Short mmCIF file of C-alpha atoms in Angstrom, two decimals:
data_model
loop_
_atom_site.label_atom_id
_atom_site.label_comp_id
_atom_site.label_asym_id
_atom_site.label_seq_id
_atom_site.Cartn_x
_atom_site.Cartn_y
_atom_site.Cartn_z
CA MET A 1 121.38 101.14 32.09
CA ARG A 2 121.61 98.38 35.10
CA ILE A 3 122.94 94.48 34.10
CA LEU A 4 123.48 91.27 35.79
CA VAL A 5 126.06 88.90 34.51
CA MET A 6 126.28 85.58 35.76
CA GLY A 7 129.49 84.70 35.82
CA GLY A 8 131.64 88.03 34.05
CA THR A 9 135.61 86.89 34.98
CA TRP A 10 136.28 84.77 31.66
CA PHE A 11 136.42 84.97 28.24
CA LEU A 12 132.78 85.70 26.58
CA GLY A 13 131.48 86.90 29.78
CA LYS A 14 134.37 88.74 30.83
CA GLN A 15 134.10 90.77 27.37
CA ILE A 16 130.78 91.36 28.32
CA VAL A 17 131.48 92.96 31.25
CA GLN A 18 134.29 95.56 29.82
CA GLN A 19 132.12 96.17 27.39
CA ALA A 20 128.82 96.92 29.05
CA LEU A 21 131.34 98.68 31.55
CA ALA A 22 132.65 100.93 28.75
CA ARG A 23 129.60 102.63 27.58
CA GLY A 24 129.16 103.66 31.13
CA TRP A 25 126.83 101.08 32.50
CA ASP A 26 126.15 100.00 36.14
CA VAL A 27 127.35 96.40 35.72
CA THR A 28 126.78 93.88 38.72
CA THR A 29 128.91 89.92 38.29
CA PHE A 30 127.69 87.00 40.19
CA ASN A 31 130.01 84.17 40.73
CA ARG A 32 132.36 82.02 43.07
CA GLY A 33 135.29 84.19 42.71
CA ARG A 34 137.47 81.07 41.54
CA SER A 35 137.87 81.44 37.70
CA GLY A 36 139.09 84.76 37.32
CA ALA A 37 139.43 88.09 38.93
CA ASP A 38 136.47 91.21 38.54
CA ALA A 39 136.99 93.32 36.69
CA PRO A 40 137.20 97.07 37.90
CA GLY A 41 134.13 99.00 38.21
CA VAL A 42 131.66 96.10 38.81
CA GLN A 43 129.82 95.45 41.58
CA ALA A 44 130.81 91.79 42.51
CA VAL A 45 128.35 89.81 44.40
CA ARG A 46 129.58 86.31 46.03
CA GLY A 47 127.71 82.78 45.87
CA ASP A 48 127.04 80.07 44.15
CA ARG A 49 123.60 80.21 41.77
CA THR A 50 122.85 76.59 42.47
CA VAL A 51 122.02 77.36 46.02
CA ALA A 52 118.89 78.80 46.74
CA GLY A 53 120.00 81.36 50.13
CA ASP A 54 122.38 82.89 47.81
CA LEU A 55 120.14 83.77 44.70
CA SER A 56 117.84 84.85 47.30
CA ARG A 57 120.91 87.40 48.82
CA LEU A 58 121.40 88.73 44.89
CA ALA A 59 118.40 89.54 44.27
CA SER A 60 118.01 91.72 47.03
CA SER A 61 121.04 93.72 44.86
CA GLY A 62 118.20 94.51 42.53
CA PRO A 63 116.94 95.47 40.02
CA TRP A 64 118.64 95.01 36.61
CA ASP A 65 116.96 95.83 33.60
CA ALA A 66 118.20 92.93 32.07
CA VAL A 67 120.37 89.86 33.32
CA VAL A 68 123.28 88.08 30.33
CA ASP A 69 123.80 84.26 31.79
CA THR A 70 127.05 83.35 30.18
CA SER A 71 127.46 80.72 33.04
CA SER A 72 125.11 77.50 32.84
CA SER A 73 127.31 75.86 30.12
CA ASP A 74 127.31 72.80 32.64
CA MET A 75 124.57 73.27 34.47
CA PRO A 76 121.32 71.03 33.87
CA PRO A 77 118.23 72.65 33.31
CA ARG A 78 116.86 72.84 36.74
CA ASP A 79 119.48 74.96 38.29
CA VAL A 80 118.87 77.40 35.40
CA LEU A 81 115.47 76.92 36.87
CA LEU A 82 115.99 77.81 39.91
CA ALA A 83 118.01 81.18 39.09
CA VAL A 84 115.18 82.64 36.97
CA ARG A 85 112.97 82.37 39.41
CA ALA A 86 114.89 83.47 42.12
CA LEU A 87 115.49 86.50 39.82
CA ARG A 88 112.23 87.08 38.19
CA GLU A 89 111.12 89.76 39.71
CA MET A 90 113.80 91.74 40.02
CA ALA A 91 115.17 91.95 36.04
CA ASP A 92 113.05 93.13 32.67
CA ARG A 93 114.77 91.10 30.42
CA TRP A 94 117.24 87.85 30.16
CA VAL A 95 119.84 87.23 27.69
CA HIS A 96 120.91 83.73 27.68
CA VAL A 97 124.09 82.53 26.23
CA SER A 98 123.07 79.18 24.73
CA THR A 99 124.66 77.20 21.44
CA VAL A 100 123.88 75.65 18.29
CA SER A 101 123.13 72.46 19.68
CA VAL A 102 119.88 73.05 20.73
CA TYR A 103 118.41 71.74 17.10
CA GLU A 104 117.40 68.37 16.35
CA GLY A 105 119.18 69.00 13.40
CA TRP A 106 122.71 70.10 14.25
CA PRO A 107 125.11 69.19 12.91
CA HIS A 108 123.63 67.12 9.80
CA GLN A 109 121.65 69.71 8.59
CA PRO A 110 121.44 73.31 7.43
CA LEU A 111 119.96 75.43 10.06
CA THR A 112 117.80 78.63 10.77
CA GLU A 113 116.29 79.62 14.06
CA ALA A 114 113.31 77.95 12.65
CA SER A 115 114.51 75.04 12.87
CA PRO A 116 113.16 72.28 15.49
CA VAL A 117 114.96 72.25 18.66
CA LEU A 118 115.36 69.24 20.82
CA ASP A 119 112.98 68.59 23.49
CA CYS A 120 113.88 68.97 27.58
CA PRO A 121 111.82 69.40 30.12
CA PRO A 122 112.63 72.93 32.10
CA ASP A 123 113.12 70.56 35.47
CA ALA A 124 115.61 68.10 33.96
CA ASP A 125 118.45 66.91 36.09
CA ALA A 126 121.95 66.20 34.81
CA SER A 127 120.61 62.52 33.91
CA PHE A 128 118.46 63.71 31.10
CA GLY A 129 118.94 62.99 27.35
CA TRP A 130 121.67 60.94 25.23
CA THR A 131 124.15 61.40 22.97
CA GLY A 132 123.42 59.26 19.30
CA ALA A 133 126.30 56.88 18.37
CA ASP A 134 127.33 59.19 15.42
CA GLY A 135 127.61 62.28 17.94
CA SER A 136 124.78 63.83 17.75
CA PRO A 137 122.30 64.68 19.40
CA THR A 138 124.20 64.81 22.22
CA ALA A 139 123.56 64.95 26.31
CA TYR A 140 124.79 68.77 26.21
CA GLY A 141 122.26 69.74 23.93
CA PHE A 142 119.28 68.62 25.46
CA GLN A 143 120.72 69.85 28.48
CA LYS A 144 120.97 73.17 27.18
CA ALA A 145 117.26 73.72 25.25
CA GLY A 146 116.10 72.44 29.13
CA ALA A 147 117.86 75.44 29.32
CA GLU A 148 116.38 77.78 27.33
CA ARG A 149 112.71 76.47 28.27
CA ALA A 150 113.78 77.01 32.01
CA VAL A 151 114.24 80.86 31.09
CA GLU A 152 111.47 81.28 29.15
CA GLU A 153 109.21 79.88 32.27
CA SER A 154 109.68 82.52 33.66
CA PHE A 155 110.66 85.71 31.34
CA ARG A 156 108.15 84.44 28.21
CA ASP A 157 108.41 87.08 26.04
CA ARG A 158 111.40 89.31 28.04
CA SER A 159 113.64 86.31 26.71
CA VAL A 160 116.79 86.22 24.46
CA PHE A 161 118.93 83.38 23.58
CA LEU A 162 121.95 83.60 21.75
CA ARG A 163 123.17 80.39 20.13
CA PRO A 164 126.67 80.44 18.81
CA GLY A 165 128.21 77.72 17.12
CA VAL A 166 132.10 78.18 17.77
CA ILE A 167 133.22 81.50 19.98
CA LEU A 168 137.38 81.71 19.16
CA GLY A 169 139.44 85.04 20.12
CA PRO A 170 141.77 86.24 23.08
CA GLU A 171 141.56 83.72 25.97
CA GLU A 172 139.85 81.39 24.90
CA TYR A 173 139.97 78.35 27.54
CA VAL A 174 138.62 75.23 24.94
CA GLY A 175 141.71 75.35 23.09
CA ARG A 176 140.92 74.93 19.59
CA LEU A 177 142.73 78.22 17.94
CA PRO A 178 145.63 78.11 20.59
CA TRP A 179 146.13 74.61 19.26
CA TRP A 180 146.08 75.52 15.82
CA LEU A 181 148.72 78.34 16.34
CA THR A 182 151.49 76.07 18.64
CA ARG A 183 150.99 73.46 15.88
CA THR A 184 151.87 75.57 13.08
CA ALA A 185 154.09 77.68 15.24
CA MET A 186 156.18 74.26 15.41
CA GLY A 187 156.41 74.27 11.20
CA GLY A 188 156.99 71.82 9.18
CA ARG A 189 154.44 69.80 7.52
CA VAL A 190 151.07 69.85 8.77
CA LEU A 191 148.15 67.61 9.11
CA ALA A 192 145.59 69.26 7.89
CA PRO A 193 141.83 67.64 6.74
CA ALA A 194 140.49 67.92 3.04
CA PRO A 195 139.17 69.76 1.30
CA ALA A 196 140.98 72.86 1.94
CA ASP A 197 138.38 74.67 0.33
CA ARG A 198 135.89 73.72 3.21
CA HIS A 199 134.47 76.95 4.84
CA ILE A 200 134.20 77.23 8.68
CA GLN A 201 132.14 79.73 10.58
CA PRO A 202 133.61 80.59 13.83
CA VAL A 203 133.05 84.00 15.79
CA ASP A 204 135.46 86.08 17.56
CA VAL A 205 134.59 86.53 21.25
CA ARG A 206 134.48 90.51 21.19
CA ASP A 207 131.94 90.42 18.15
CA VAL A 208 129.17 88.01 20.21
CA ALA A 209 129.95 90.36 23.23
CA ARG A 210 129.21 93.28 21.44
CA PHE A 211 125.77 91.48 19.93
CA ALA A 212 125.13 90.12 23.69
CA VAL A 213 125.66 93.90 25.06
CA ASP A 214 123.33 95.11 22.61
CA GLN A 215 120.42 92.91 23.36
CA THR A 216 120.47 93.56 26.63
CA ALA A 217 119.06 97.37 26.04
CA ALA A 218 116.98 96.48 23.36
CA ILE A 219 113.67 95.18 22.65
CA THR A 220 114.34 92.31 20.43
CA THR A 221 113.70 88.83 21.72
CA GLY A 222 113.69 85.52 20.63
CA ALA A 223 116.20 83.08 19.34
CA TYR A 224 119.72 84.08 17.58
CA ASN A 225 122.33 82.06 15.61
CA ILE A 226 125.68 83.25 16.26
CA THR A 227 127.61 82.68 13.18
CA HIS A 228 130.72 84.28 11.15
CA PRO A 229 128.18 85.00 8.27
CA GLU A 230 131.46 85.44 5.85
CA GLY A 231 133.79 82.61 7.70
CA ILE A 232 136.91 81.05 5.99
CA THR A 233 137.90 78.40 4.49
CA PHE A 234 140.45 76.01 6.10
CA GLN A 235 143.15 76.86 3.28
CA GLY A 236 142.45 80.67 4.47
CA PHE A 237 141.92 80.04 8.76
CA LEU A 238 145.78 77.74 8.18
CA ASP A 239 147.65 80.37 6.10
CA ALA A 240 146.75 82.89 8.82
CA CYS A 241 147.79 80.72 11.81
CA PHE A 242 151.27 79.65 9.74
CA THR A 243 151.67 83.71 8.97
CA VAL A 244 150.83 85.23 12.61
CA THR A 245 153.09 82.80 13.86
CA GLN A 246 156.07 82.39 11.17
CA GLY A 247 155.79 79.23 11.57
CA ALA A 248 158.43 77.28 8.70
CA GLY A 249 156.06 74.81 6.89
CA ARG A 250 153.42 73.88 5.33
CA PRO A 251 149.36 71.99 5.84
CA VAL A 252 149.60 68.33 4.28
CA TRP A 253 145.68 67.77 3.13
CA ALA A 254 144.31 64.51 4.02
CA GLU A 255 140.79 63.19 2.76
CA PRO A 256 138.73 62.42 5.15
CA GLY A 257 138.44 58.28 4.51
CA LEU A 258 141.94 58.73 5.18
CA LEU A 259 141.53 60.11 8.85
CA SER A 260 139.31 58.12 9.31
CA GLU A 261 141.14 55.07 8.91
CA HIS A 262 143.67 56.45 11.34
CA ALA A 263 140.46 57.19 13.71
CA VAL A 264 141.51 60.98 13.89
CA LYS A 265 138.50 62.09 16.08
CA GLN A 266 136.75 65.15 14.21
CA TRP A 267 135.75 68.10 16.26
CA THR A 268 139.34 67.68 18.53
CA GLU A 269 142.22 65.71 17.24
CA LEU A 270 142.46 68.49 14.36
CA PRO A 271 139.93 71.02 16.00
CA LEU A 272 136.97 72.50 13.71
CA TRP A 273 137.13 69.42 11.39
CA ARG A 274 133.53 67.70 11.42
CA THR A 275 132.49 65.98 8.33
CA HIS A 276 128.48 66.80 8.69
CA LYS A 277 126.97 68.54 5.97
CA GLY A 278 125.61 71.00 8.67
CA VAL A 279 128.06 72.08 11.15
CA TRP A 280 128.83 75.11 9.28
CA ALA A 281 125.56 75.86 7.92
CA VAL A 282 123.94 78.06 10.48
CA ASP A 283 122.44 80.69 8.60
CA SER A 284 122.80 84.38 11.47
CA THR A 285 120.80 86.26 8.69
CA ARG A 286 118.16 87.21 11.49
CA ALA A 287 121.17 88.95 14.39
CA GLU A 288 122.90 90.15 11.09
CA LYS A 289 119.92 92.24 11.08
CA ASP A 290 119.42 92.83 14.27
CA GLY A 291 123.19 94.60 14.56
CA LEU A 292 125.51 91.73 14.54
CA ARG A 293 129.03 92.38 13.05
CA CYS A 294 132.16 89.97 12.90
CA ARG A 295 135.54 90.97 11.99
CA PRO A 296 137.38 89.19 9.56
CA LEU A 297 139.19 85.89 11.23
CA VAL A 298 142.39 86.88 10.65
CA GLU A 299 142.31 89.42 12.65
CA THR A 300 140.59 87.05 15.34
CA ILE A 301 144.05 84.67 14.78
CA ALA A 302 146.27 87.30 15.02
CA ASP A 303 145.15 89.02 18.28
CA THR A 304 144.66 85.24 19.98
CA TRP A 305 148.56 84.85 18.76
CA ALA A 306 149.30 88.14 20.26
CA TRP A 307 147.89 87.11 23.49
CA LEU A 308 149.16 83.95 23.55
CA GLN A 309 152.59 84.90 23.14
CA ALA A 310 151.90 87.76 25.99
CA ASP A 311 152.39 84.74 28.21
CA GLY A 312 148.59 84.75 27.86
CA ARG A 313 147.00 81.99 29.87
CA PRO A 314 143.27 80.87 30.03
CA VAL A 315 141.51 79.80 32.38
CA HIS A 316 142.06 76.37 33.42
CA HIS A 317 139.46 74.14 31.71
CA PRO A 318 139.37 69.99 31.41
CA ARG A 319 138.23 70.77 27.17
CA TRP A 320 141.57 72.24 26.62
CA ALA A 321 143.99 68.93 26.73
CA GLU A 322 140.77 66.86 24.36
CA HIS A 323 142.38 68.90 21.42
CA GLY A 324 145.06 68.28 19.06
CA VAL A 325 146.31 65.09 17.20
CA ASP A 326 149.51 63.47 19.04
CA PRO A 327 152.62 63.98 17.35
CA GLU A 328 153.20 60.23 16.55
CA LYS A 329 150.06 59.63 15.32
CA GLU A 330 150.29 63.05 12.79
CA ALA A 331 153.70 61.45 11.77
CA LYS A 332 152.40 58.11 11.29
CA ILE A 333 149.69 60.03 9.33
CA LEU A 334 152.06 62.02 7.36
CA ALA A 335 154.18 59.58 6.37
CA ALA A 336 150.96 57.31 4.46
CA LEU A 337 150.62 61.14 2.66
CA ALA A 338 154.80 61.40 1.39
#
């Protein structure tokens, strides 16, 4: 099996490369060489995927059985379109990492792969789309929906779209799980979003990578929601964080109304907390049927802490700074709950 990974040096892309190499596959990576080291054993091609000449040079390294695209997260659809047009004659299949944000109903409604997707043209630039007053839909969701259309235009029934919700695990660059781990390690009374029995559905990066690698060699096509089929309660999540960090503390549960009174930002100031009823109601039955297997999230939590304790350093990313409530703000809310 010969595959091309767009990106391939950090978090999900790195895991995909490592797992493909472990299967004895021939792996080419394409990136600018700025975000991490190449895995030993890959054929690394340097270049910028927004530059036609660089893509033409990359195409000369083909052909491949499949392309796995992990590096288009912050790109407008027209840049994705440029890449798929340059490579469509050099690959049999395109596996595209997308997001649940492409759905019209996210995060308000329960979702399946049959749920309507936002409308965005495949050649849209970065100005297309908008973010609603309540945070949905998002400009990001429109852009990612347009990227899917760009892939579909060239690869049609040879394309696969992976739509994960939240991905956690070692080397996470966003900072959601690392913030909770760092906070529980400090101990004391920890502000937590009620209800404690709310189920969340994040998935481990290694499990997403395994499914992505499986899909490069599969014959199935179309979209897959990638969410943890069992999930974990917020209580179970924080209990596991306290356990692995050995933090001497406990969660103090605050109702959404109180958190809103104190202007606590959902999704970022208390990572993974969002009150919309559909945010953790994304069905992954199709992916399970076709081989998605998710480890218990307590294992993800433990392995991420072990990585941090071993001086783990994620690739620098501006989203890391968005996560976590200010200590003074947390103390003020905790005082109101005393």
